[in-house]
Coordinates of C-alpha atoms and ligand atoms in Angstrom, one line a residue:
X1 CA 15.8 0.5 20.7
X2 CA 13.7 3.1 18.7
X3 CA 12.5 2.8 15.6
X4 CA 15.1 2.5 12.7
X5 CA 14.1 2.6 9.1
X6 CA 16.2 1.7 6.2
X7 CA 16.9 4.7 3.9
X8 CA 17.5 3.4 0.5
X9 CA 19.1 7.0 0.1
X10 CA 21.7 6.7 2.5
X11 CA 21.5 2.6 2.3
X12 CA 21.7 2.1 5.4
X13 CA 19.6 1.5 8.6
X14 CA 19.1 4.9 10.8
X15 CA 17.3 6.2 13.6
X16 CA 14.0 7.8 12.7
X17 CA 13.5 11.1 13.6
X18 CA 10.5 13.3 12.2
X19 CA 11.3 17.3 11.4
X20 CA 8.3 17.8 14.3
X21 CA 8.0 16.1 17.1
X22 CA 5.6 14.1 17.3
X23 CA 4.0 14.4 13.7
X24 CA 5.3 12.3 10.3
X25 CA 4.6 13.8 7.2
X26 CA 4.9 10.8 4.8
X27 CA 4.2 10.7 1.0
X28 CA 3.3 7.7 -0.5
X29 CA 3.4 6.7 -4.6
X30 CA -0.3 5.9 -5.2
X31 CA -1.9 4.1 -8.2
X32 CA -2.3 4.7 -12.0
X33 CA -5.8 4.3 -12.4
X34 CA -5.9 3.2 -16.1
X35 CA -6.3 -0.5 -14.4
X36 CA -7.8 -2.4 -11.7
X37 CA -4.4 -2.5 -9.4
X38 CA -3.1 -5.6 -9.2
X39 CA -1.7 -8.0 -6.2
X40 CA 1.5 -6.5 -6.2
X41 CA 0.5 -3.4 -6.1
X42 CA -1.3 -4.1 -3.4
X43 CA 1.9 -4.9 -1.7
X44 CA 3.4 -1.5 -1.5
X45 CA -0.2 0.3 -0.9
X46 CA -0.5 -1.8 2.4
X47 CA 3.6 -1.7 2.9
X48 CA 2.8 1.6 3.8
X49 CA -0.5 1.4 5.4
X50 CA 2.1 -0.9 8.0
X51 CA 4.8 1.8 8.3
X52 CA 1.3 4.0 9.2
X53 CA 0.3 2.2 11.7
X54 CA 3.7 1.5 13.5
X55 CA 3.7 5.3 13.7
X56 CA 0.7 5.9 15.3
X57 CA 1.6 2.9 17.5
X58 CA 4.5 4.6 18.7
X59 CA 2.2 7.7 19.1
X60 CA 3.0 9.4 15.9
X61 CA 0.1 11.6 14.2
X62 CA 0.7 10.3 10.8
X63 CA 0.0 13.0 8.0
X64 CA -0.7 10.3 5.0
X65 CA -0.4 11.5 1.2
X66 CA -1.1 9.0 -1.2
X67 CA -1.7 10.4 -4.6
X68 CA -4.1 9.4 -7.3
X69 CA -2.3 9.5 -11.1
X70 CA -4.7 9.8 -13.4
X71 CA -2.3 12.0 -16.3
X72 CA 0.8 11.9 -17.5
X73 CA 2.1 8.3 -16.9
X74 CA 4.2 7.4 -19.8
X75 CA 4.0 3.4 -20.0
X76 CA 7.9 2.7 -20.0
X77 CA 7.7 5.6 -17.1
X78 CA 10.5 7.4 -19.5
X79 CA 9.3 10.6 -21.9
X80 CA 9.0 8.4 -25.2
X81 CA 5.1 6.7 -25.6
X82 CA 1.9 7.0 -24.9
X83 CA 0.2 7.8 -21.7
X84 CA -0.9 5.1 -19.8
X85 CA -4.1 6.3 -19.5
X86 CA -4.6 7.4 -23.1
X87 CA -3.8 4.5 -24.3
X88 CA -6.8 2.4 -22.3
X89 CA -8.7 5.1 -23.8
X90 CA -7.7 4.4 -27.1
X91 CA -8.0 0.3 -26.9
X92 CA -11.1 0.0 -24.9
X93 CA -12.7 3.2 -26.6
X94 CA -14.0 4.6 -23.5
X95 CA -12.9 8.3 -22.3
X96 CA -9.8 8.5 -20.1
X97 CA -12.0 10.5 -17.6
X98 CA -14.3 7.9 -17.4
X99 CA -11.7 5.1 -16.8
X100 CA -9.9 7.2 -14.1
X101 CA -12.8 7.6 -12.1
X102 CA -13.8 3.9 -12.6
X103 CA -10.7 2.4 -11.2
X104 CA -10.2 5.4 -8.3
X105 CA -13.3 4.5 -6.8
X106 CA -12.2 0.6 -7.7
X107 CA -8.9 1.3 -5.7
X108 CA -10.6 2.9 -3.0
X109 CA -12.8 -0.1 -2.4
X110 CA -9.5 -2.3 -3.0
X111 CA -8.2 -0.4 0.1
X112 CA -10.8 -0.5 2.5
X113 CA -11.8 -4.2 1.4
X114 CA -8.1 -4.5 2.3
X115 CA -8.3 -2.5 5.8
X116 CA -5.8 0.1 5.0
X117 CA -6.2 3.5 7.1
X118 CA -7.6 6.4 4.9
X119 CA -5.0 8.7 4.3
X120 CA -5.3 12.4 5.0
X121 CA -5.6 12.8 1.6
X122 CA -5.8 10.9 -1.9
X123 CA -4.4 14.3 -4.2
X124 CA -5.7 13.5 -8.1
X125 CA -2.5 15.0 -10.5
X126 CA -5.4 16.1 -12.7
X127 CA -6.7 19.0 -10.0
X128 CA -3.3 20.1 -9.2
X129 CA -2.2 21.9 -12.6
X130 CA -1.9 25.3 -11.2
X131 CA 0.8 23.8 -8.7
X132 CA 2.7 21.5 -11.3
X133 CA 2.8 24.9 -13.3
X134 CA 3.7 26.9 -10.4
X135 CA 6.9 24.2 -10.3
X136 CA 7.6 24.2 -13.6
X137 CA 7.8 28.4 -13.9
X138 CA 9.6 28.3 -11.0
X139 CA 12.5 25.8 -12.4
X140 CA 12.5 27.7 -15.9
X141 CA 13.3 31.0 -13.7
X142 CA 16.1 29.7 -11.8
X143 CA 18.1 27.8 -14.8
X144 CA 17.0 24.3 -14.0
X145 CA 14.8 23.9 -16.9
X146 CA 14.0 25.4 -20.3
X147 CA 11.3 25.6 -23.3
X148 CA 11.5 24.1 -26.7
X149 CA 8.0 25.1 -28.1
X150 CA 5.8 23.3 -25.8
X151 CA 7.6 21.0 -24.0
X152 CA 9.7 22.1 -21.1
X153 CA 12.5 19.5 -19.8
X154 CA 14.6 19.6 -16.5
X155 CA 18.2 20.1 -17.1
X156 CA 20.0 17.3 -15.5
X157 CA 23.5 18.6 -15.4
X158 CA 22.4 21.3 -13.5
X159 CA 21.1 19.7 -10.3
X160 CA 24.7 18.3 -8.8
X161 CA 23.5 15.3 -6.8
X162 CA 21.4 13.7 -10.1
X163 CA 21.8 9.9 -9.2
X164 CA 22.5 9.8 -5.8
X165 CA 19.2 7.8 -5.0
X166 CA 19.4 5.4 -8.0
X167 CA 23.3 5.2 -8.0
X168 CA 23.0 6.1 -12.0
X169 CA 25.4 8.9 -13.0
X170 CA 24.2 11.5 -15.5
X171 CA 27.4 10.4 -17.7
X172 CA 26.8 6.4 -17.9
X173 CA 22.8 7.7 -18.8
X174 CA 24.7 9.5 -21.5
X175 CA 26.5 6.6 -23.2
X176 CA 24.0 3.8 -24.1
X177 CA 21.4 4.7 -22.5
X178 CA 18.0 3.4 -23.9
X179 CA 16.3 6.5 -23.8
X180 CA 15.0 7.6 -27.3
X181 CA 16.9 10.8 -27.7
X182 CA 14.7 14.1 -28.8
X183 CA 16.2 16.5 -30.6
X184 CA 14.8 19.2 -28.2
X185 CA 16.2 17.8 -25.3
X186 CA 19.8 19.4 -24.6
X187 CA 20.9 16.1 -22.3
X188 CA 19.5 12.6 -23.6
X189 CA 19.0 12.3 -19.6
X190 CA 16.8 15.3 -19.3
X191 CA 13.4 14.3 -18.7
X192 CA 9.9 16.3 -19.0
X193 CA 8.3 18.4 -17.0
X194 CA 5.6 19.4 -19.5
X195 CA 4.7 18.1 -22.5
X196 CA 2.5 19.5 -25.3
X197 CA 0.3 17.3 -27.5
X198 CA -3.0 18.2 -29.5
X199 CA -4.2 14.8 -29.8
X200 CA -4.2 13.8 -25.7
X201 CA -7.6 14.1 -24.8
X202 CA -6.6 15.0 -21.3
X203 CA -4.7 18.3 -22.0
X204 CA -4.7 21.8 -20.3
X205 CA -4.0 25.4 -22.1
X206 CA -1.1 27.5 -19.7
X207 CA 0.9 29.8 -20.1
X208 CA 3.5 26.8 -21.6
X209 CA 0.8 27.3 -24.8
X210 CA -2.4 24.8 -25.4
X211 CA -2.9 21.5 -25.8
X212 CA -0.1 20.6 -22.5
X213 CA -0.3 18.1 -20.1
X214 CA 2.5 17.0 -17.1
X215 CA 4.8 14.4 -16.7
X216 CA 4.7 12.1 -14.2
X217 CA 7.5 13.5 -11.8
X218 CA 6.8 16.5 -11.6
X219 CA 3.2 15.6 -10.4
X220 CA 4.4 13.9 -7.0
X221 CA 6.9 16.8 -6.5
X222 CA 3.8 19.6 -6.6
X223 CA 1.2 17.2 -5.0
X224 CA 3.5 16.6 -1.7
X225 CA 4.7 20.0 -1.8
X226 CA 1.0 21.3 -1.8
X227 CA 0.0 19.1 1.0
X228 CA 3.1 18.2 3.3
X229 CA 5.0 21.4 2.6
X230 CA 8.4 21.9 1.2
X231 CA 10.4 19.1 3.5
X232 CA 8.8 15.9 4.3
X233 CA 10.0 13.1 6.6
X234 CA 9.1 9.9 4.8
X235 CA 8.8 9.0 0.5
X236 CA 7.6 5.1 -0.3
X237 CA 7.1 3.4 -3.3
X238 CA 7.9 0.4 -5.2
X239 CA 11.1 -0.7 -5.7
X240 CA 10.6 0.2 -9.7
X241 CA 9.8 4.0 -8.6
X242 CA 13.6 4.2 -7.6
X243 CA 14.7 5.3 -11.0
X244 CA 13.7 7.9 -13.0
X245 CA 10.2 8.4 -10.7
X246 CA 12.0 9.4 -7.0
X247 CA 15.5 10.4 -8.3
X248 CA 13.3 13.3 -10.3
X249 CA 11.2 14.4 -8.1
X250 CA 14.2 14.7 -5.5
X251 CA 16.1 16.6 -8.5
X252 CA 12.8 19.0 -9.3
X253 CA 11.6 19.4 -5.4
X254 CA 15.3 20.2 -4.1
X255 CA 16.0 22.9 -6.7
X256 CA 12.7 24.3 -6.7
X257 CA 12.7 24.8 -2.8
X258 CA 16.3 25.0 -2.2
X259 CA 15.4 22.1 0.7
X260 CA 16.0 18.4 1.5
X261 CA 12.9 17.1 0.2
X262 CA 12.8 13.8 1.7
X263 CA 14.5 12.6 5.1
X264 CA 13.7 8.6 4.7
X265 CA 13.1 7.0 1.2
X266 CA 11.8 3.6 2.2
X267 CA 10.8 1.3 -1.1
X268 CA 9.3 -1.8 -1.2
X269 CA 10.4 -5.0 -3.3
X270 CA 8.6 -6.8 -6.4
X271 CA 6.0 -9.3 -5.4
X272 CA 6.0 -12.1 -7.5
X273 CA 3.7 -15.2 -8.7
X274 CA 4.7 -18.7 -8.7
X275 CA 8.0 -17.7 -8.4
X276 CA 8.1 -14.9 -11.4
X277 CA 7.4 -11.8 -12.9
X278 CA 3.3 -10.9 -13.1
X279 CA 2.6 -10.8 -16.3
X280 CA -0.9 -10.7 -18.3
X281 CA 0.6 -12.7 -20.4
X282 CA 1.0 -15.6 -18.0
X283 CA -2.5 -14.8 -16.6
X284 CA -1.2 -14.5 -13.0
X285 CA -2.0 -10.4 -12.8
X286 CA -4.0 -11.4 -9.8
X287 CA -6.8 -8.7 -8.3
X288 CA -8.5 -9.1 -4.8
X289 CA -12.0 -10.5 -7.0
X290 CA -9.5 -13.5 -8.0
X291 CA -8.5 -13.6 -4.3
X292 CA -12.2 -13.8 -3.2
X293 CA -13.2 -16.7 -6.4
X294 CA -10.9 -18.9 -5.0
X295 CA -12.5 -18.4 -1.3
X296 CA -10.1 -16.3 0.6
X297 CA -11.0 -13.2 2.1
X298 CA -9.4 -9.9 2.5
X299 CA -7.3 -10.3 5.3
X300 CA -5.8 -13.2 3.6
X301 CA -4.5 -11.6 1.1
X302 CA -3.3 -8.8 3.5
X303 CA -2.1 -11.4 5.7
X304 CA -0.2 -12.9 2.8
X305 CA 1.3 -9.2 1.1
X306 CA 2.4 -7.9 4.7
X307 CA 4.3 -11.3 6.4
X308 CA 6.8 -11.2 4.6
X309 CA 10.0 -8.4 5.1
X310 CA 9.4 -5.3 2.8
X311 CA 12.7 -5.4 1.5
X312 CA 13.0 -8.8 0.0
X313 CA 10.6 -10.4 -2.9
X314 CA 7.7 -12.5 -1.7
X315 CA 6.4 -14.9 -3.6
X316 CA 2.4 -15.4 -3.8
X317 CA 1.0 -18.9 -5.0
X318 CA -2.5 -20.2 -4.0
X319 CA -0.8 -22.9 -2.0
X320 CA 0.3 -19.9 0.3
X321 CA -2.9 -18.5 0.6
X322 CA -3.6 -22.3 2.2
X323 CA -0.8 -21.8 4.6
X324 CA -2.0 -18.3 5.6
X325 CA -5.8 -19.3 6.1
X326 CA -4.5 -22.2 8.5
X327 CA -2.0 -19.7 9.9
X328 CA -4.4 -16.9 10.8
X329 CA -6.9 -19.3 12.2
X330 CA -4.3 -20.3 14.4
X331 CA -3.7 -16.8 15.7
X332 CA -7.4 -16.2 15.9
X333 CA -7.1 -18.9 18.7
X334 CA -5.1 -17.0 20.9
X335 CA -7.8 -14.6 21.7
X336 CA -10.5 -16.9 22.1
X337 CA -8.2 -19.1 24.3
X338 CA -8.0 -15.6 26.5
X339 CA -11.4 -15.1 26.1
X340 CA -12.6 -18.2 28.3
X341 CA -9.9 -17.7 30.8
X342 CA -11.1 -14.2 31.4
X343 CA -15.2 -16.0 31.6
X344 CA -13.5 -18.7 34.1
X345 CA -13.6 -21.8 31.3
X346 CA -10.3 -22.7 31.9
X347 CA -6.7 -21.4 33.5
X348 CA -4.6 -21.2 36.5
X349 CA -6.1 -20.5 40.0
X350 CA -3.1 -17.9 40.6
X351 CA -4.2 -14.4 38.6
X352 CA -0.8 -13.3 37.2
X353 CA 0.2 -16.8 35.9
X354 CA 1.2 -16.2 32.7
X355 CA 2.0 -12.6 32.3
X356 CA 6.2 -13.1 31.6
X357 CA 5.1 -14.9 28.5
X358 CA 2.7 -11.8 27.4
X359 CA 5.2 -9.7 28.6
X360 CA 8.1 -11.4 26.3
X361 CA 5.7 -11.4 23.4
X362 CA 5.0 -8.3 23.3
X363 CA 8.7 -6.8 23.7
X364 CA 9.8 -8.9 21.5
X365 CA 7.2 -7.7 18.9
X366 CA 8.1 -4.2 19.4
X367 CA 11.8 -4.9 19.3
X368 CA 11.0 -6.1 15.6
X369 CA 8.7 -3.4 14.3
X370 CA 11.3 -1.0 15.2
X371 CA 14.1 -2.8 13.6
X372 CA 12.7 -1.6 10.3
X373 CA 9.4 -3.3 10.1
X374 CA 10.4 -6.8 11.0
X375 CA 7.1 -8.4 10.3
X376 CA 8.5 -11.9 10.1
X377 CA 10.5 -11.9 13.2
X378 CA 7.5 -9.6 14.7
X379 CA 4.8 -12.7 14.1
X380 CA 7.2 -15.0 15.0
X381 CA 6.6 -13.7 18.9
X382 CA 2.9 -14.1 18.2
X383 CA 3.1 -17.5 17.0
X384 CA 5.5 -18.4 19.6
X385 CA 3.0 -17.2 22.1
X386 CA 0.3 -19.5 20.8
X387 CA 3.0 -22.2 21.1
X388 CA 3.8 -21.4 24.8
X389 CA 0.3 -20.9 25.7
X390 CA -0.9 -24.5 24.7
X391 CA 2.1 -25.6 27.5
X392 CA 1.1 -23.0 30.4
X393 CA -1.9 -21.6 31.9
X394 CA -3.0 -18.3 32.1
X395 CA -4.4 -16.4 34.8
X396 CA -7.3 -14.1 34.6
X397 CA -4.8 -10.8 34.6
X398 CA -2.3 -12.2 32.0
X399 CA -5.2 -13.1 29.9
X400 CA -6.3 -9.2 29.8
X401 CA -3.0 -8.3 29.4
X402 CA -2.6 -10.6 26.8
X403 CA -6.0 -9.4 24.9
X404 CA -4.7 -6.1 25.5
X405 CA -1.7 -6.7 23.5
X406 CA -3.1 -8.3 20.7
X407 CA -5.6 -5.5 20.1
X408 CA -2.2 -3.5 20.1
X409 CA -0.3 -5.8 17.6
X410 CA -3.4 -5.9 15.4
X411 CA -3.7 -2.1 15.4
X412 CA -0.7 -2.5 13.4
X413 CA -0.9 -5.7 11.3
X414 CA -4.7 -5.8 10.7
X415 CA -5.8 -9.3 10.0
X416 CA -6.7 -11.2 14.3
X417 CA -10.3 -11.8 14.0
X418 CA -10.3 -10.3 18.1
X419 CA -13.9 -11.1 18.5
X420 CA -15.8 -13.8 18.0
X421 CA -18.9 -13.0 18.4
X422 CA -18.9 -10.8 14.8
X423 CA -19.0 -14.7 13.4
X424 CA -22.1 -16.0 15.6
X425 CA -24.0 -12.6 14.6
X426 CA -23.7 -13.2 11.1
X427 CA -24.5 -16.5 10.6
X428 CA -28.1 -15.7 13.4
X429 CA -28.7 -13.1 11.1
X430 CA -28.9 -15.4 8.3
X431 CA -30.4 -18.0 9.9
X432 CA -33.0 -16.1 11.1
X433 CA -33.6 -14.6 7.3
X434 CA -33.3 -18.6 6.4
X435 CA -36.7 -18.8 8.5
X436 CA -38.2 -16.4 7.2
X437 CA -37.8 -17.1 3.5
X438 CA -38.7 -21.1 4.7
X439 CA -42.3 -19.5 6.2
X440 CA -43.0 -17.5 2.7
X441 CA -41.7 -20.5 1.0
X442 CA -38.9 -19.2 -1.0
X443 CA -37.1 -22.2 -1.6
X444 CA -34.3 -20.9 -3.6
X445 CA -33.6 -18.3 -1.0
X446 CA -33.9 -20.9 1.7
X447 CA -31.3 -23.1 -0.1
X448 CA -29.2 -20.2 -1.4
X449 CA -28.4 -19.1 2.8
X450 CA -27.7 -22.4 3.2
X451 CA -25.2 -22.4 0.3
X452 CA -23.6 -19.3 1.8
X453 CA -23.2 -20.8 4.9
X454 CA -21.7 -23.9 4.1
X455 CA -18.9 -21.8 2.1
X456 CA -18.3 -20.3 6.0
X457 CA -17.6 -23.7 6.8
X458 CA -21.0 -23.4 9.0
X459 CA -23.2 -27.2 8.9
X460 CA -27.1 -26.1 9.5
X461 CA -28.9 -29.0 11.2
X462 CA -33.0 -29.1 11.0
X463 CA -35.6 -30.2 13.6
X464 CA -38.6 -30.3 14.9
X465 CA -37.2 -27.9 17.7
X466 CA -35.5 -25.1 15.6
X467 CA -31.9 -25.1 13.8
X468 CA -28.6 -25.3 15.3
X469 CA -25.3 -24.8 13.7
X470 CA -21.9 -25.9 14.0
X471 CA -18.6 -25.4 12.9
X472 CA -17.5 -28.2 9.8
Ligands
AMP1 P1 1.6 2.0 -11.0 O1 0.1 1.9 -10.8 O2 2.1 1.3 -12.2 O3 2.0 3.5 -10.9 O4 2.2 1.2 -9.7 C1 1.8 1.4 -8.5 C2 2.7 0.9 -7.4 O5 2.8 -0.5 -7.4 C3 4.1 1.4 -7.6 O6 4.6 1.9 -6.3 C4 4.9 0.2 -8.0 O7 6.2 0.3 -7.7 C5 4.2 -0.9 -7.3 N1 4.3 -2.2 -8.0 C6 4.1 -2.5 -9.3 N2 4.2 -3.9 -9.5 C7 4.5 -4.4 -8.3 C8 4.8 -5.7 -7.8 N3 4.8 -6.8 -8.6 N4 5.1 -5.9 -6.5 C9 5.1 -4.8 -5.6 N5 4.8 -3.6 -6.0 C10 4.6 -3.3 -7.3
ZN2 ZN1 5.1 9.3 -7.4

């Protein structure tokens, strides 16, 4: 089987086939950086980190987009409100620059704290006006769109398949629709494509008069266009960004270029907590600090966001996280077991004893990651390797082959400790610097390694003859 991707636009499963061989362009919903992104968000960012590496496993150069919005969000994500930045601005007091660039560079540690490949390139809406305006002229010229002072709207009725991602229909968004009708706008459905406000801080003079800033559509439209060109294989985002987000940009991109913008639409569902919504209200807006509190690490917490099935809600409790730590410890065996078969510790006399099982794990893995992203089914294989492994022996060539596939399968999911030694470096490392601060007679130091250590799980024992260490 190749690999099949479900396209919520056609809503159905389909073979995936790039415009060029061998190269995806893929566009990915990023952040808005008026907060530190939370758990779920987390969720779609390394959803498509996944889809990322499954492409490059199955030799794909991956052109990544992920964009950075720092203008223009409206907080109910319709045209009525305030700007989700602006609004941070105008509760904490601080300058919506400032908070942008605080929680960009708090994402981008989020991300790589998180192991998620660095795109090929994190476009900010705010340094992409002159494209957005390109966009919007260009619509205005060919009777998609039109003025009213300064505020320019996309005319809805005139873009034919309006709804066909979301299923809405430009007449049921007519009657009762919630949208707070403007009296500039011809169609209550028409949304914004440029908006014009003297008291948003963040606001750009054009030729649409001064004082305007973008909406949020339109930003995505000109940022993918500007870096992936007019057609592009692959769109994600969360399952929210369905309607209005994706169903405008297809309306702005595909009248504007006269192209299919998007071949696959791929969205990921909600995460929840305990079983609900996320809510500051109910405390549970989790970030990856309140991850690391509680003792987790990282890969944890990807561990937990990826092994579950993109499409359906997964739920995150700190029970879980208990069931992932034990979980990934387990897989982390299944190197080291390979490990000491390769140094001769243990395994069958006969060299190739072993290698069906590898052999069925890893088809069995790929068969899943190709049937959309199949993470449960795909660890199922691993797991049911360990299993199988604790029955049989392995010979020296089915243990390589089988390190050789799990370096494979982890190029994709990110979260096998594969070597061991990283462990035993660390913790001589700080027992050495435990020495040291012992000799200058830095007690608190001393004391404070020791701390650290124990939270590894790592028992320091003192003696005449040195320190040794072992696992709790
Ligand atoms: P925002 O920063 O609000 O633009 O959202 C960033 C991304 O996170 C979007 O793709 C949302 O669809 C996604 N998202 C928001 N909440 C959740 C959640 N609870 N679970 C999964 N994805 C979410
Ligand atoms: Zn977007």
């Amino acid at each position: 089987m190749s690999f099949h991707v479900y396209n919520s636009l056609s809503k159905q499963k389909e073979p995936f086939r790039s415009l060029e061989a061998g190269v995806v362009r893929m566009y990915n919903c990023g952040p808005t950086v008026y907060q530190r992104a939370h758990i779920g968000n987390m969720r779609a960012y390394v959803f498509a980190d996944l889809l990322r590496r499954w492409l490059e496993y199955r030799d794909f150069d991956v052109r990544q987009v992920m964009n950075i919005t720092d203008v223009g969000h409206i907080l109910a994500d319709e045209d009525e409100g305030e700007d989700k930045l602006e609004e941070e601005a105008r509760k904490t007091g601080k300058d919506p620059w400032a908070i942008s660039a605080e929680f960009t560079e708090q994402f981008f540690r989020d991300c790589e704290a998180l192991g998620l490949r660095t795109p090929f390139v994190f476009p900010r809406a705010t340094e992409h006006i002159p494209e957005m305006v390109e966009m919007v002229r260009g619509l205005i010229d060919k009777g998609h769109a039109y003025q009213v002072g300064g505020n320019v709207y996309f005319d809805v009725t005139s873009f034919e398949r309006y709804g066909r991602l979301s299923g809405n229909r430009v007449e049921d968004l007519d009657a009762g629709n919630r949208i707070a009708v403007r009296d500039d706008k011809r169609h209550p459905a028409d949304f914004a494509l440029w908006k014009t406000d003297p008291a948003h801080v963040m606001k750009w003079d054009t030729e649409f008069g001064p004082d305007g800033f973008p909406g949020w559509h339109i930003e995505c439209s000109a940022m993918a266009r500007k870096h992936l060109g007019d057609r592009i294989d692959i769109h994600t985002g969360g399952e929210d960004n369905v309607f209005p987000h994706h169903e405008c940009e297809i309306a702005q991109s595909e009248c504007f270029t006269g192209e299919t913008f998007a071949t696959y639409w791929m969205h990921t569902r909600f995460l929840q907590v305990d079983g609900g919504k996320m809510s500051k209200s109910l405390g549970n807006t989790y970030s990856l600090d309140d991850v690391r509190e509680r003792g987790y690490e990282p890969r944890h917490l990807r561990f937990a966001l990826l092994r579950g099935h993109y499409r359906q809600p997964l739920n995150y409790t700190w029970a879980i996280m208990d069931e992932v730590a034990t979980a990934l410890k387990n897989l982390d065996e299944i190197p080291l077991r390979m490990r000491r078969v390769q140094a001769g510790e243990e395994g069958a006399a006969q060299p190739q004893a072993g290698l069906d099982l590898i052999e069925a794990a890893r088809s069995e893995f790929e068969l899943a990651m190709d049937d959309d992203l199949n993470v449960p089914r795909a660890l199922a294989a691993l797991f049911g390797l360990r299993s199988a492994l604790l029955e049989s022996r392995l010979g020296t060539e089915a243990a390589g082959a089988g390190l050789a596939f799990l370096e494979r399968a982890d190029s994709v999911l990110g979260v096998i400790q594969l070597e061991e030694q990283s462990l035993e470096a660390d913790v001589e490392a700080l027992i050495e610097e435990r020495q040291g601060a012992k000799a200058e007679k830095n007690w608190a130091r001393a004391d404070e390694i020791r701390d650290q250590l124990a939270a590894l799980g790592i028992e320091l024992q003192d003696s005449a003859g040195g320190v040794t260490w072992r696992r709790q």
